[in-house]
mmCIF file of C-alpha atoms in Angstrom:
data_model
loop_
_atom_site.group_PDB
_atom_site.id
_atom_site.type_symbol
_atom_site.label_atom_id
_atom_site.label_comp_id
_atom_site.label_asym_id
_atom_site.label_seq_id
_atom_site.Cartn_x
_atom_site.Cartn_y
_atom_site.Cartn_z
ATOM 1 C CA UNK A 1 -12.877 70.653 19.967
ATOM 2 C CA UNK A 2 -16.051 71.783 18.030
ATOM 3 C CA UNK A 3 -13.069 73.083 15.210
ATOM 4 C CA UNK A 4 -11.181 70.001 15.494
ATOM 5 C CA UNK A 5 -14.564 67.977 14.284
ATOM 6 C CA UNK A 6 -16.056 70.584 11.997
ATOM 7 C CA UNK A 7 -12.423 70.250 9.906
ATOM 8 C CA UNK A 8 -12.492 66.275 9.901
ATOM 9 C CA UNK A 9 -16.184 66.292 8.762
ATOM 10 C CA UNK A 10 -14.947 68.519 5.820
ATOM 11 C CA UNK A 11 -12.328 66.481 5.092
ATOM 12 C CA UNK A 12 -14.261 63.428 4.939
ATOM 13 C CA UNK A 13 -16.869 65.088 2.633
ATOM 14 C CA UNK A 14 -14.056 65.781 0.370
ATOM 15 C CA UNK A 15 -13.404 62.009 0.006
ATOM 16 C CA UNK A 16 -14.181 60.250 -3.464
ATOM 17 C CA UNK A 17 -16.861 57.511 -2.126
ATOM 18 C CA UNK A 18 -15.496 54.801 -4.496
ATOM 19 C CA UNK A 19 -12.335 54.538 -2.633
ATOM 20 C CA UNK A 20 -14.824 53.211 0.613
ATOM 21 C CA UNK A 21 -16.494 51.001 -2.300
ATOM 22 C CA UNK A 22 -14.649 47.691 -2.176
ATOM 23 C CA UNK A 23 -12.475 47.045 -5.653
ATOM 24 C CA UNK A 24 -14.594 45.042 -7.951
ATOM 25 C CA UNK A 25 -11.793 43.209 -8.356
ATOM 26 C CA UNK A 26 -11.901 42.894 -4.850
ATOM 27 C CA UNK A 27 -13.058 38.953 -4.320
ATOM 28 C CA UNK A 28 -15.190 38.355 -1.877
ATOM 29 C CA UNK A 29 -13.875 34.943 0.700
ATOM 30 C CA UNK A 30 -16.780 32.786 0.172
ATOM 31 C CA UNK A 31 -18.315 31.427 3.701
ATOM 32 C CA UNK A 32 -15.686 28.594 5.337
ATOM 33 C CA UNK A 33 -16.697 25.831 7.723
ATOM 34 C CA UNK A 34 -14.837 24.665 10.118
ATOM 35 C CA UNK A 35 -15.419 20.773 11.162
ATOM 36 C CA UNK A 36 -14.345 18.916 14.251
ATOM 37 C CA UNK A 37 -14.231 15.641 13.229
ATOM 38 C CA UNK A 38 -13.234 12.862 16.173
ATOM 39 C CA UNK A 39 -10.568 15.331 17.402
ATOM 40 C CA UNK A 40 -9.498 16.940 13.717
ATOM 41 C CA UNK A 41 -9.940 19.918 12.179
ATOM 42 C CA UNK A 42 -10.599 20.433 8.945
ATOM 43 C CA UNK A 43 -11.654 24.113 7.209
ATOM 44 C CA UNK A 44 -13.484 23.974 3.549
ATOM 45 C CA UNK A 45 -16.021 26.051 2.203
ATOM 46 C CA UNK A 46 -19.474 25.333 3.098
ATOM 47 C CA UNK A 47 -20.369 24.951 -0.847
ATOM 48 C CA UNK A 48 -18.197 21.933 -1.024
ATOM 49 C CA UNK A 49 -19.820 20.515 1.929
ATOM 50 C CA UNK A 50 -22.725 21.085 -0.069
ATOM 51 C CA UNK A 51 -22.002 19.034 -2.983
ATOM 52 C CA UNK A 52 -24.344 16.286 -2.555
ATOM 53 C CA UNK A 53 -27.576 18.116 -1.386
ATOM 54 C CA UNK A 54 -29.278 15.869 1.459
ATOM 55 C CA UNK A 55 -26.181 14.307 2.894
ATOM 56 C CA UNK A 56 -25.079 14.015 6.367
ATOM 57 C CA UNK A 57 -22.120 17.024 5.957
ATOM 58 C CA UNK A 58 -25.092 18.848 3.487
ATOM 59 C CA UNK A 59 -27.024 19.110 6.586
ATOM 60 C CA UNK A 60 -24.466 19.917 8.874
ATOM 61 C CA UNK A 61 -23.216 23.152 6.711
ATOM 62 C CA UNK A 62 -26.670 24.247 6.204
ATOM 63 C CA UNK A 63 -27.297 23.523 10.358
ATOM 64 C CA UNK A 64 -30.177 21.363 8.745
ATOM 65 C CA UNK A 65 -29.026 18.636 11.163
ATOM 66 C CA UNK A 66 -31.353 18.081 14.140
ATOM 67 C CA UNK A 67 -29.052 17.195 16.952
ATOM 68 C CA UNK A 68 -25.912 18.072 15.903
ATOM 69 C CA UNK A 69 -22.812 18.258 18.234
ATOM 70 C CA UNK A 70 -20.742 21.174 18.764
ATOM 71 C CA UNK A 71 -17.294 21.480 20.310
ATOM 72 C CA UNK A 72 -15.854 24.318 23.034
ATOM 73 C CA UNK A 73 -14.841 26.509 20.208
ATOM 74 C CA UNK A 74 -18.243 26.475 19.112
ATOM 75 C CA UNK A 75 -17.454 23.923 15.743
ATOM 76 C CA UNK A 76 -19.673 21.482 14.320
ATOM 77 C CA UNK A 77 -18.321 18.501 15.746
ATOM 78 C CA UNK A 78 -18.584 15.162 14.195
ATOM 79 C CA UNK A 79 -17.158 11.636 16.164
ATOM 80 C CA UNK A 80 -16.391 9.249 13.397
ATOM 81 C CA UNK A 81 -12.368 8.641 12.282
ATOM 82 C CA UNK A 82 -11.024 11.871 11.958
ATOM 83 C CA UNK A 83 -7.793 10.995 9.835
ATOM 84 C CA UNK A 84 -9.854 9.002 7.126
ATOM 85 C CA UNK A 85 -12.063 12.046 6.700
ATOM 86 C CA UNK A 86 -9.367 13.667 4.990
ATOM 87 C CA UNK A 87 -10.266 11.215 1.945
ATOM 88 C CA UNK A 88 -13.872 12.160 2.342
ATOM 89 C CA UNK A 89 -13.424 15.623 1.810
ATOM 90 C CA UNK A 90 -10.740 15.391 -1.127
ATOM 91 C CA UNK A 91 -13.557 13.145 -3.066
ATOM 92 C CA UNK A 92 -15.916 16.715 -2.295
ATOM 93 C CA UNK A 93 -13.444 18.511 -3.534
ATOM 94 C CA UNK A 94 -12.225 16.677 -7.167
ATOM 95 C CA UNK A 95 -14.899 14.058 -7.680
ATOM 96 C CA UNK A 96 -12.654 11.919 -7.526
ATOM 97 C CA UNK A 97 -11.454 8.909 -5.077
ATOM 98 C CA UNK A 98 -7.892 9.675 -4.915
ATOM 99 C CA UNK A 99 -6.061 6.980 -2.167
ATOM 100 C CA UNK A 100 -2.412 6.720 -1.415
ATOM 101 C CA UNK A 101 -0.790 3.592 -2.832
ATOM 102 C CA UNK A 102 -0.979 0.416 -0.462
ATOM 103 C CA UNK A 103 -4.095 1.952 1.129
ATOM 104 C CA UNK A 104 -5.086 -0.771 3.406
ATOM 105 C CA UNK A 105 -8.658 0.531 5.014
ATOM 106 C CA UNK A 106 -10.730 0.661 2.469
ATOM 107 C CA UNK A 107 -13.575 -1.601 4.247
ATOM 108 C CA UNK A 108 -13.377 1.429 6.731
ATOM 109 C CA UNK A 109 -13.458 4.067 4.137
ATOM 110 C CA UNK A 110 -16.596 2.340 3.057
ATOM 111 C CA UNK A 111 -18.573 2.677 6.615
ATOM 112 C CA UNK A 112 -17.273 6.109 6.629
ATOM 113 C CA UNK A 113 -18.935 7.284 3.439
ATOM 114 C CA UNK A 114 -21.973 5.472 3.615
ATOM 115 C CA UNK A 115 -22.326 6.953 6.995
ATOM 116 C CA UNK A 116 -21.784 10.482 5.598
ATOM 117 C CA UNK A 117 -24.663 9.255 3.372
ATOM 118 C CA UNK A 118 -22.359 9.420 0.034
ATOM 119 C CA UNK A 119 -23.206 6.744 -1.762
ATOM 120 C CA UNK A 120 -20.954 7.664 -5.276
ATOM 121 C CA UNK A 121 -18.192 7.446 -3.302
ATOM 122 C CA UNK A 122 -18.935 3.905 -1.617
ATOM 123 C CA UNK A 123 -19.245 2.471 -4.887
ATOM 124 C CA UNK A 124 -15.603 4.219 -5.753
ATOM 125 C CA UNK A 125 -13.960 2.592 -3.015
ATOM 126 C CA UNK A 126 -15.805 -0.634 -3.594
ATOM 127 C CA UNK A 127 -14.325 -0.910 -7.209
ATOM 128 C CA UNK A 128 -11.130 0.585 -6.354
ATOM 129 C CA UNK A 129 -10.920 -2.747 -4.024
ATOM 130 C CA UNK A 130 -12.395 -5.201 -6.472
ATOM 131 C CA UNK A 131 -9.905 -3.775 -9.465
ATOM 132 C CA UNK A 132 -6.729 -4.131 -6.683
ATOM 133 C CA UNK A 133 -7.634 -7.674 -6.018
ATOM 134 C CA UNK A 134 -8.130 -8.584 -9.222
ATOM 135 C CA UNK A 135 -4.959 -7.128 -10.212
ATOM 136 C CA UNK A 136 -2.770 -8.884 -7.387
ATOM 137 C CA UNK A 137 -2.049 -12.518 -9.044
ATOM 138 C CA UNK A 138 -1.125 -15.030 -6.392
ATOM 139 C CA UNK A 139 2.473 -16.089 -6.902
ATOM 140 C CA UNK A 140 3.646 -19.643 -5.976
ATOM 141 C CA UNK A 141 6.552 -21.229 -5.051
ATOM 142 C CA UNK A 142 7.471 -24.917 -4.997
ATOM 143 C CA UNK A 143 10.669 -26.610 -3.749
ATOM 144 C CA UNK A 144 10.928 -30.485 -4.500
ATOM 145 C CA UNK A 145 13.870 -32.184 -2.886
ATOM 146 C CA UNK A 146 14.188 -35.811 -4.587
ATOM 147 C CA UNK A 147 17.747 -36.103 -4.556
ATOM 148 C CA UNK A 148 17.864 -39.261 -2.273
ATOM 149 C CA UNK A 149 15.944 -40.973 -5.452
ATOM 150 C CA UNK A 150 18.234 -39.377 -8.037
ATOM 151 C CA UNK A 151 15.983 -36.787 -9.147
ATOM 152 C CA UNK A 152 18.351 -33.739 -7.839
ATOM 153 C CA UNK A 153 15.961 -30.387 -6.211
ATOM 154 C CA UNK A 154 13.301 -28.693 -8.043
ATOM 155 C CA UNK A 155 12.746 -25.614 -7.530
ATOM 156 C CA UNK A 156 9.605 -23.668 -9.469
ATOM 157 C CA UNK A 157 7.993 -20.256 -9.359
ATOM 158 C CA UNK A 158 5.467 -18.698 -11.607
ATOM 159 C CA UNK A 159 7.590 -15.198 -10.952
ATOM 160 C CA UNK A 160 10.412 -15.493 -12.947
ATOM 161 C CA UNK A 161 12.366 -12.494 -11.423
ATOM 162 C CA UNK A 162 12.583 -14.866 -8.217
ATOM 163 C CA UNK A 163 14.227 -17.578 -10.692
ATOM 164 C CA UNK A 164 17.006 -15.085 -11.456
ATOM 165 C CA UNK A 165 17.581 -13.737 -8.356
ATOM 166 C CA UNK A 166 17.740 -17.557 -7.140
ATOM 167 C CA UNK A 167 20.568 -18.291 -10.030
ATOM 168 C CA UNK A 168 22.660 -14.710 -8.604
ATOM 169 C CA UNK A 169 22.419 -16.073 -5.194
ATOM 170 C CA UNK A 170 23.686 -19.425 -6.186
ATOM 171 C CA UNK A 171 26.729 -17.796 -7.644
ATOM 172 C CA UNK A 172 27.575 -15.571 -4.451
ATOM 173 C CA UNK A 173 27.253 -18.553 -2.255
ATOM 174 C CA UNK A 174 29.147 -21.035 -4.983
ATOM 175 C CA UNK A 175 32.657 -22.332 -3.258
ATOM 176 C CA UNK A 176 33.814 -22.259 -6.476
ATOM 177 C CA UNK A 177 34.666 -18.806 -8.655
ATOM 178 C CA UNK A 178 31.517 -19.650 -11.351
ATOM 179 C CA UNK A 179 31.547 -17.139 -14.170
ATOM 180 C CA UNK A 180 27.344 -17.433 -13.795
ATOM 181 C CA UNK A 181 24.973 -19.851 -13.329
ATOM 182 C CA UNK A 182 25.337 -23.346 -15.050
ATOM 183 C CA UNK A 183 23.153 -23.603 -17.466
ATOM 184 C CA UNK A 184 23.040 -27.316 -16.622
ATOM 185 C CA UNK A 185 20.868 -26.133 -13.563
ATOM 186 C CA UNK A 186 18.252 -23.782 -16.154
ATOM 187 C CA UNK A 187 15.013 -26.054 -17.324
ATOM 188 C CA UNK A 188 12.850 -22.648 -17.861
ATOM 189 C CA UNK A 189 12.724 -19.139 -16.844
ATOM 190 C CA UNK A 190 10.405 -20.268 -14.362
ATOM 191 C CA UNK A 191 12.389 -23.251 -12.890
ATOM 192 C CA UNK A 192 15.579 -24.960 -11.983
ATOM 193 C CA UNK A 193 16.373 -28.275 -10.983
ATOM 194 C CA UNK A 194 20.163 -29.313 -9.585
ATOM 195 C CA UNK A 195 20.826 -32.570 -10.369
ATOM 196 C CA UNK A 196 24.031 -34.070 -9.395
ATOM 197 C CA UNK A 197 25.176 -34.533 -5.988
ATOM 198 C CA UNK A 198 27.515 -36.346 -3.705
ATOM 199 C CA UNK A 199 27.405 -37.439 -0.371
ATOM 200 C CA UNK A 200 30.296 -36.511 1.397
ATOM 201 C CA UNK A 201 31.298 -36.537 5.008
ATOM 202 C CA UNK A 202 30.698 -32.674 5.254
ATOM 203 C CA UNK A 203 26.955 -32.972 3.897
ATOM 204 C CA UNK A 204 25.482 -33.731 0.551
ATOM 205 C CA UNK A 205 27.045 -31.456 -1.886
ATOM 206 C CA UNK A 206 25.922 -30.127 -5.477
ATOM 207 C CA UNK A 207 28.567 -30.819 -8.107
ATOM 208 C CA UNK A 208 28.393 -29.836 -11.536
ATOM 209 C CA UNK A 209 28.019 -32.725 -14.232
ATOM 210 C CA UNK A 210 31.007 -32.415 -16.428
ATOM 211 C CA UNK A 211 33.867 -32.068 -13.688
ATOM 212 C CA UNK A 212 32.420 -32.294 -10.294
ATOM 213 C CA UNK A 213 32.938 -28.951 -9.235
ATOM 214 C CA UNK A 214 31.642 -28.384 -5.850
ATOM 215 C CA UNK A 215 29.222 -25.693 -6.031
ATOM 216 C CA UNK A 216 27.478 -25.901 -2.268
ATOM 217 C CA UNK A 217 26.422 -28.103 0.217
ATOM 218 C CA UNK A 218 22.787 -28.870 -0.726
ATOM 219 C CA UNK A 219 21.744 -27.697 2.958
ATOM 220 C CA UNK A 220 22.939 -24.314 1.881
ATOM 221 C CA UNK A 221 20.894 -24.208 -1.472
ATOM 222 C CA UNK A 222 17.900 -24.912 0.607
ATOM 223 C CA UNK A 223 18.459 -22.532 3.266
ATOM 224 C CA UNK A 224 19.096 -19.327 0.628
ATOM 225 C CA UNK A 225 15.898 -20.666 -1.211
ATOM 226 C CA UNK A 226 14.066 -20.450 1.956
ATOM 227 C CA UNK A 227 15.378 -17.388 3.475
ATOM 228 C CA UNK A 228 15.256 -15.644 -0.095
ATOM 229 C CA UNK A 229 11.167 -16.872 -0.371
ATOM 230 C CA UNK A 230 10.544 -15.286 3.108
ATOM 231 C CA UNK A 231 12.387 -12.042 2.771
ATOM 232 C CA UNK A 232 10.421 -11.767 -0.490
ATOM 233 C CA UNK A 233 7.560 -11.575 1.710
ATOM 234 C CA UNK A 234 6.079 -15.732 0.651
ATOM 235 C CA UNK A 235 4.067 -17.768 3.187
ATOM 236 C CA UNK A 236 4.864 -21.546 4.158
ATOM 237 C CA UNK A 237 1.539 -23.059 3.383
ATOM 238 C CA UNK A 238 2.543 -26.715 3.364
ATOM 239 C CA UNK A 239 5.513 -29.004 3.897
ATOM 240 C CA UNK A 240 6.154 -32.640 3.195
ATOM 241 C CA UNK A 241 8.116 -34.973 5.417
ATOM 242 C CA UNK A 242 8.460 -32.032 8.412
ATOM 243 C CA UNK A 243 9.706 -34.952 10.610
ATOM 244 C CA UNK A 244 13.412 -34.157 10.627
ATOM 245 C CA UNK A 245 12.726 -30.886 12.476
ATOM 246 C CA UNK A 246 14.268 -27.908 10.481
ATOM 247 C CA UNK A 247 12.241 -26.759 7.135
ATOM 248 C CA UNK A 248 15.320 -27.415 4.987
ATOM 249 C CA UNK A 249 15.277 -30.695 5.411
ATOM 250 C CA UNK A 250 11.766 -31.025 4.440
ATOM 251 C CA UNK A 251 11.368 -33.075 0.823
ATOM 252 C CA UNK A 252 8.886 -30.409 -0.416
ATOM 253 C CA UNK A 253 7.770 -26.843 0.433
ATOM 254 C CA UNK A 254 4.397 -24.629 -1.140
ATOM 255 C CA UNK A 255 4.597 -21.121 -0.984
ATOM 256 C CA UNK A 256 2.211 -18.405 -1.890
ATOM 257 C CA UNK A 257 2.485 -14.530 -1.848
#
């Protein structure tokens, strides 16, 4: 035994003691937290926790914080929304507020960083919301039905791209093989207003000028106006002369989106 060990001690004095140095280009893991935050864990480095010296997750990395929680595996534990913290700690990490599009809690994300105590990143979300709402123009929708005093249906949008997709939908529906949409119908890219129509014993139908093509009952126009403005994702805000029962046989109709 006492050969066994004097032979290992040898060989270990034999050793070059850089090779138990570690490699200077070695790099050292810098210290990681781990957070529990409402029942999510999240693992950073404590200097990014660190990036706004005084603030609530400051004081928790630097176990400045009097009180603080802990969890069974021994983690800092924190009970505010544990999902939204994920935005929290990608601000620490770029500077920057960085929110998936249609991000709809923003007046949360707000509480939530003003209760971590970082105030830059309030103010972020804050004019991240005011530049949104400023940028979504309200988009309105009329339909005037006057065709009982010979004015045909109106109908107007300040969205143009519902206009044309009004005009294709007239065409599908048409009884008639149309080539496109009469231009007899256009007054602007904005609006269209169908005149002419006949009363029949099927319903009141829309006719073209010139010939009296049948194009469709003016029920149906109505309805795919309707059903297109709701599936477009427009609000009924007010209709005139509701007392017929059904919405399409109201003489006018205000949407907004």
């Amino acid at each position: 035994m006492e050969l066994k060990l004097g032979r290992m001690e040898s060989e270990l004095n034999h050793i070059n003691p850089d090779l138990l140095q570690p490699s200077k280009n070695c790099k050292v893991l810098p210290l990681m937290v781990t957070l529990n935050v409402g029942g999510y864990l999240y693992i950073t480095q404590k200097q990014t926790l660190s990036k706004y010296p005084g603030s609530f997750l400051d004081e928790v990395a630097s176990r400045k914080r009097q009180g603080a929680l802990i969890d069974s595996k021994g983690n800092p534990f924190i009970d505010r929304d544990g999902p939204l913290f994920r935005h929290i700690l990608n601000f620490l990490r770029t500077g920057e507020l960085i929110l998936p599009e249609g991000f709809q809690e923003c007046g949360l994300l707000v509480r939530e960083a003003e209760f971590y105590g970082l105030e830059r990143l309030a103010e972020a979300i804050k004019e991240h919301e005011r530049t949104r709402c400023s940028s979504a123009e309200t988009t309105f929708l009329e339909v005037i039905d006057s065709h009982e005093r010979s004015q045909g249906l109106k109908v107007f949008c300040s969205d143009p791209d519902f206009i044309e997709r009004l005009k294709g939908r007239v065409v599908q529906v048409s009884k008639s093989r149309l080539d496109g949409f009469p231009e007899e119908f256009a007054i602007s890219s904005n609006a269209v207003q169908f005149r002419h129509f006949i009363k029949s014993e099927t319903g009141t139908r829309l006719v073209l000028k010139e010939d009296n093509t049948f194009v469709c009952t003016l029920e149906t126009l109505k309805f795919e106006t309707v059903m297109m403005a709701f599936r477009r994702g427009f609000r009924l805000i007010t209709s005139l002369d509701s007392s017929k029962g059904s919405i399409v046989h109201c003489e006018g109709l205000h949407f907004i989106k």
